[in-house]
Amino acid sequence: DIQMTQSPSSMSASLGDRVTITCQASQDIGNNLIWFQQKPGKSPRPMIYFAPNLANGVPSRFSGSRSGSDYSLTISSLESEDMADYHCLQYKQYPYTFGAGTKLELK
Amino acid sequence: QVQLKESGPGLVQPSQTLSLTCTVSGFSLTSNSVHWVRQPPGKGLEWVGAIWSGGSTEYNSALKSRLSISRDTSKSQVFLKMNSLQTEDTAIYFCTRYFDYWGQGVMVTVSS
């Protein structure tokens, strides 16, 4: 199975900060990765598809990128509504696998 | 509009079988895949399995021996059955249309 190593597991940041979360794939997944945002008690919301492409309605302060086997989600200027858990999912190969998640909190 | 809704028992006894239903609307099961994802309390997401538009299935390798996913296209329903439940199977179970639209999830507790 492909392992997705997500870091950090949690972080705190201030409003306006630039924040980056990373998932490292244990095997080549191409750009077959989705980033999700999940708020307490809610279902996951897709934010970025196929690595760099924003899902519908996602603010432009969110972006995705890839460097080798590392996939990053960046929030350019943190807003209060961005406080949530973030998860990555690889869908290159069965079984699909998620990263362990990142809890983003306000400092 | 696209909607998915999970239903099933909230409490299942250890060693018993879990049966969940995902009822969808706004799209066709013969043109879209539906996946199941679960989330233990306070933990991350785990892909459980999927049924594809043609009816083929794929399962999480760790759950494969206990898991079955099927559908009734006439009723727009997808079914998940998992046997030999253990406390580690306690989780919120979500169904999702290829990760763009999600149900609200159903909490399943495995306990005697």
Short mmCIF file of C-alpha atoms in Angstrom, two decimals:
data_model
loop_
_atom_site.label_atom_id
_atom_site.label_comp_id
_atom_site.label_asym_id
_atom_site.label_seq_id
_atom_site.Cartn_x
_atom_site.Cartn_y
_atom_site.Cartn_z
CA ASP A 1 0.00 0.00 0.00
CA ILE A 2 1.11 3.58 -0.63
CA GLN A 3 1.90 5.39 2.61
CA MET A 4 1.09 9.09 2.85
CA THR A 5 3.20 10.78 5.53
CA GLN A 6 1.54 14.05 6.49
CA SER A 7 3.23 16.79 8.49
CA PRO A 8 2.88 18.48 10.81
CA SER A 9 0.26 16.61 12.80
CA SER A 10 -0.79 19.89 14.37
CA MET A 11 0.20 23.51 14.19
CA SER A 12 -0.84 26.86 15.50
CA ALA A 13 -0.59 30.02 13.46
CA SER A 14 -1.71 33.63 13.57
CA LEU A 15 -4.16 35.38 11.30
CA GLY A 16 -2.38 36.53 8.17
CA ASP A 17 0.37 33.89 8.43
CA ARG A 18 1.47 31.80 5.48
CA VAL A 19 0.87 28.14 6.32
CA THR A 20 2.13 25.03 4.54
CA ILE A 21 1.09 21.42 5.14
CA THR A 22 2.88 18.56 3.39
CA CYS A 23 2.16 14.96 2.41
CA GLN A 24 4.98 12.71 1.28
CA ALA A 25 4.07 9.70 -0.83
CA SER A 26 5.97 6.44 -0.42
CA GLN A 27 5.59 5.68 -4.14
CA ASP A 28 4.93 7.66 -7.26
CA ILE A 29 1.33 8.91 -7.30
CA GLY A 30 1.66 11.33 -10.19
CA ASN A 31 -0.53 14.27 -9.24
CA ASN A 32 -3.35 11.98 -8.07
CA LEU A 33 -3.88 13.69 -4.75
CA ILE A 34 -6.76 15.54 -3.14
CA TRP A 35 -6.56 17.91 -0.18
CA PHE A 36 -9.59 18.08 2.12
CA GLN A 37 -10.62 20.52 4.80
CA GLN A 38 -12.74 19.19 7.66
CA LYS A 39 -14.35 21.25 10.39
CA PRO A 40 -15.66 19.73 13.65
CA GLY A 41 -18.79 17.68 13.15
CA LYS A 42 -18.71 18.15 9.39
CA SER A 43 -17.90 16.04 6.36
CA PRO A 44 -14.62 16.59 4.52
CA ARG A 45 -14.65 19.29 1.85
CA PRO A 46 -12.39 18.90 -1.18
CA MET A 47 -10.09 21.87 -1.57
CA ILE A 48 -7.53 20.88 -4.19
CA TYR A 49 -7.77 18.17 -6.85
CA PHE A 50 -5.04 16.52 -8.90
CA ALA A 51 -2.46 18.40 -6.86
CA PRO A 52 -2.63 22.00 -8.03
CA ASN A 53 -6.25 22.53 -9.07
CA LEU A 54 -8.63 24.39 -6.76
CA ALA A 55 -12.07 22.89 -6.24
CA ASN A 56 -15.10 25.06 -6.98
CA GLY A 57 -15.61 27.87 -4.52
CA VAL A 58 -12.27 27.51 -2.78
CA PRO A 59 -10.66 30.87 -2.00
CA SER A 60 -7.58 31.77 -4.02
CA ARG A 61 -5.46 32.02 -0.86
CA PHE A 62 -5.32 28.20 -1.01
CA SER A 63 -2.86 26.58 -3.40
CA GLY A 64 -1.33 23.18 -4.02
CA SER A 65 2.08 22.22 -5.30
CA ARG A 66 4.37 19.25 -5.80
CA SER A 67 8.09 18.74 -5.41
CA GLY A 68 9.06 15.18 -6.21
CA SER A 69 7.13 12.95 -3.82
CA ASP A 70 6.17 15.87 -1.56
CA TYR A 71 2.78 17.48 -2.01
CA SER A 72 1.99 20.74 -0.26
CA LEU A 73 -1.10 22.70 0.62
CA THR A 74 -0.39 26.37 1.26
CA ILE A 75 -2.64 29.04 2.69
CA SER A 76 -1.10 32.37 1.73
CA SER A 77 -2.75 34.50 4.39
CA LEU A 78 -4.55 32.63 7.16
CA GLU A 79 -8.10 33.62 8.00
CA SER A 80 -10.15 32.54 11.00
CA GLU A 81 -12.44 30.36 8.85
CA ASP A 82 -9.42 28.27 7.82
CA MET A 83 -9.06 26.74 11.29
CA ALA A 84 -9.82 23.09 10.63
CA ASP A 85 -8.32 19.67 10.08
CA TYR A 86 -6.67 19.04 6.72
CA HIS A 87 -6.24 15.63 5.08
CA CYS A 88 -4.55 14.41 1.92
CA LEU A 89 -5.71 11.43 -0.12
CA GLN A 90 -3.85 9.57 -2.87
CA TYR A 91 -6.03 8.00 -5.53
CA LYS A 92 -3.31 6.72 -7.84
CA GLN A 93 -3.44 3.13 -6.63
CA TYR A 94 -5.70 0.84 -4.60
CA PRO A 95 -6.14 0.88 -1.76
CA TYR A 96 -6.55 4.63 -1.70
CA THR A 97 -4.82 6.04 1.36
CA PHE A 98 -5.14 9.17 3.47
CA GLY A 99 -2.49 11.03 5.38
CA ALA A 100 -2.92 11.10 9.17
CA GLY A 101 -4.26 14.66 9.12
CA THR A 102 -3.14 18.08 10.31
CA LYS A 103 -4.98 20.09 12.95
CA LEU A 104 -4.61 23.81 12.27
CA GLU A 105 -5.32 26.03 15.24
CA LEU A 106 -5.19 29.73 15.97
CA LYS A 107 -2.20 30.93 17.95
CA GLN B 1 -28.95 18.64 -6.49
CA VAL B 2 -26.47 15.94 -5.53
CA GLN B 3 -27.14 14.43 -2.12
CA LEU B 4 -26.00 11.36 -0.23
CA LYS B 5 -27.35 10.11 3.07
CA GLU B 6 -26.08 7.27 5.20
CA SER B 7 -28.35 5.20 7.40
CA GLY B 8 -27.89 2.26 9.70
CA PRO B 9 -27.76 1.14 13.30
CA GLY B 10 -25.90 3.34 15.73
CA LEU B 11 -24.88 0.44 17.94
CA VAL B 12 -23.58 -2.96 16.91
CA GLN B 13 -22.47 -5.77 19.18
CA PRO B 14 -18.92 -7.14 18.86
CA SER B 15 -18.61 -10.00 16.37
CA GLN B 16 -21.85 -8.97 14.67
CA THR B 17 -22.38 -7.64 11.15
CA LEU B 18 -22.71 -3.98 10.26
CA SER B 19 -25.12 -3.04 7.49
CA LEU B 20 -25.17 0.53 6.19
CA THR B 21 -27.11 2.11 3.35
CA CYS B 22 -26.15 5.16 1.33
CA THR B 23 -29.14 6.65 -0.46
CA VAL B 24 -28.20 9.04 -3.23
CA SER B 25 -30.06 11.58 -5.33
CA GLY B 26 -29.18 14.00 -8.09
CA PHE B 27 -26.93 11.58 -9.95
CA SER B 28 -26.88 8.09 -11.36
CA LEU B 29 -25.00 5.19 -9.81
CA THR B 30 -24.41 3.79 -13.29
CA SER B 31 -22.38 6.87 -14.18
CA ASN B 32 -20.59 7.56 -10.91
CA SER B 33 -18.60 5.72 -8.28
CA VAL B 34 -19.49 5.79 -4.59
CA HIS B 35 -16.86 5.35 -1.93
CA TRP B 36 -17.06 4.63 1.78
CA VAL B 37 -14.71 6.42 4.18
CA ARG B 38 -14.63 6.05 7.95
CA GLN B 39 -13.24 8.13 10.80
CA PRO B 40 -12.74 6.81 14.33
CA PRO B 41 -13.53 9.38 17.01
CA GLY B 42 -10.80 12.03 17.15
CA LYS B 43 -8.74 10.32 14.45
CA GLY B 44 -8.02 10.59 10.74
CA LEU B 45 -9.88 9.37 7.68
CA GLU B 46 -9.64 5.81 6.33
CA TRP B 47 -10.73 4.74 2.85
CA VAL B 48 -12.94 1.68 3.23
CA GLY B 49 -13.88 0.77 -0.32
CA ALA B 50 -15.80 1.67 -3.44
CA ILE B 51 -18.28 0.52 -6.02
CA TRP B 52 -17.68 1.80 -9.51
CA SER B 53 -20.17 2.86 -12.15
CA GLY B 54 -19.95 -0.53 -13.84
CA GLY B 55 -20.59 -2.34 -10.56
CA SER B 56 -17.05 -3.51 -9.83
CA THR B 57 -15.73 -3.08 -6.31
CA GLU B 58 -12.44 -2.30 -4.59
CA TYR B 59 -11.73 -2.71 -0.90
CA ASN B 60 -9.22 -1.60 1.70
CA SER B 61 -6.82 -4.51 1.89
CA ALA B 62 -6.96 -4.53 5.70
CA LEU B 63 -10.76 -4.91 5.63
CA LYS B 64 -11.23 -6.97 2.49
CA SER B 65 -11.92 -10.28 4.20
CA ARG B 66 -14.80 -8.77 6.21
CA LEU B 67 -16.25 -6.30 3.74
CA SER B 68 -18.81 -6.28 0.97
CA ILE B 69 -20.10 -3.30 -1.01
CA SER B 70 -23.08 -3.64 -3.33
CA ARG B 71 -25.83 -1.50 -4.83
CA ASP B 72 -29.40 -1.36 -6.05
CA THR B 73 -29.43 1.09 -8.94
CA SER B 74 -33.24 1.08 -9.16
CA LYS B 75 -33.38 2.43 -5.61
CA SER B 76 -30.26 4.62 -5.91
CA GLN B 77 -28.75 2.87 -2.92
CA VAL B 78 -25.30 1.59 -2.08
CA PHE B 79 -24.80 -0.93 0.70
CA LEU B 80 -21.88 -1.66 2.98
CA LYS B 81 -21.70 -4.88 4.95
CA MET B 82 -18.87 -5.61 7.33
CA ASN B 83 -18.78 -8.69 9.50
CA SER B 84 -16.93 -9.72 12.65
CA LEU B 85 -17.06 -6.19 14.01
CA GLN B 86 -14.61 -5.19 16.73
CA THR B 87 -14.38 -2.10 18.91
CA GLU B 88 -11.75 -0.72 16.51
CA ASP B 89 -14.50 -0.45 13.89
CA THR B 90 -16.22 2.24 15.95
CA ALA B 91 -16.25 5.26 13.66
CA ILE B 92 -18.27 7.73 11.65
CA TYR B 93 -18.95 6.12 8.28
CA PHE B 94 -19.28 8.45 5.28
CA CYS B 95 -20.34 7.73 1.74
CA THR B 96 -19.09 10.03 -1.00
CA ARG B 97 -19.45 10.43 -4.73
CA TYR B 98 -15.84 10.18 -5.73
CA PHE B 99 -14.89 12.62 -2.98
CA ASP B 100 -16.71 15.70 -4.34
CA TYR B 101 -20.04 15.28 -2.56
CA TRP B 102 -20.29 13.64 0.84
CA GLY B 103 -23.04 12.43 3.12
CA GLN B 104 -23.26 13.75 6.67
CA GLY B 105 -21.94 10.48 8.04
CA VAL B 106 -23.40 7.95 10.47
CA MET B 107 -21.83 7.15 13.82
CA VAL B 108 -21.41 3.43 14.45
CA THR B 109 -20.42 2.25 17.91
CA VAL B 110 -19.30 -1.33 18.45
CA SER B 111 -20.02 -2.24 22.03
CA SER B 112 -21.76 -4.85 24.10
#
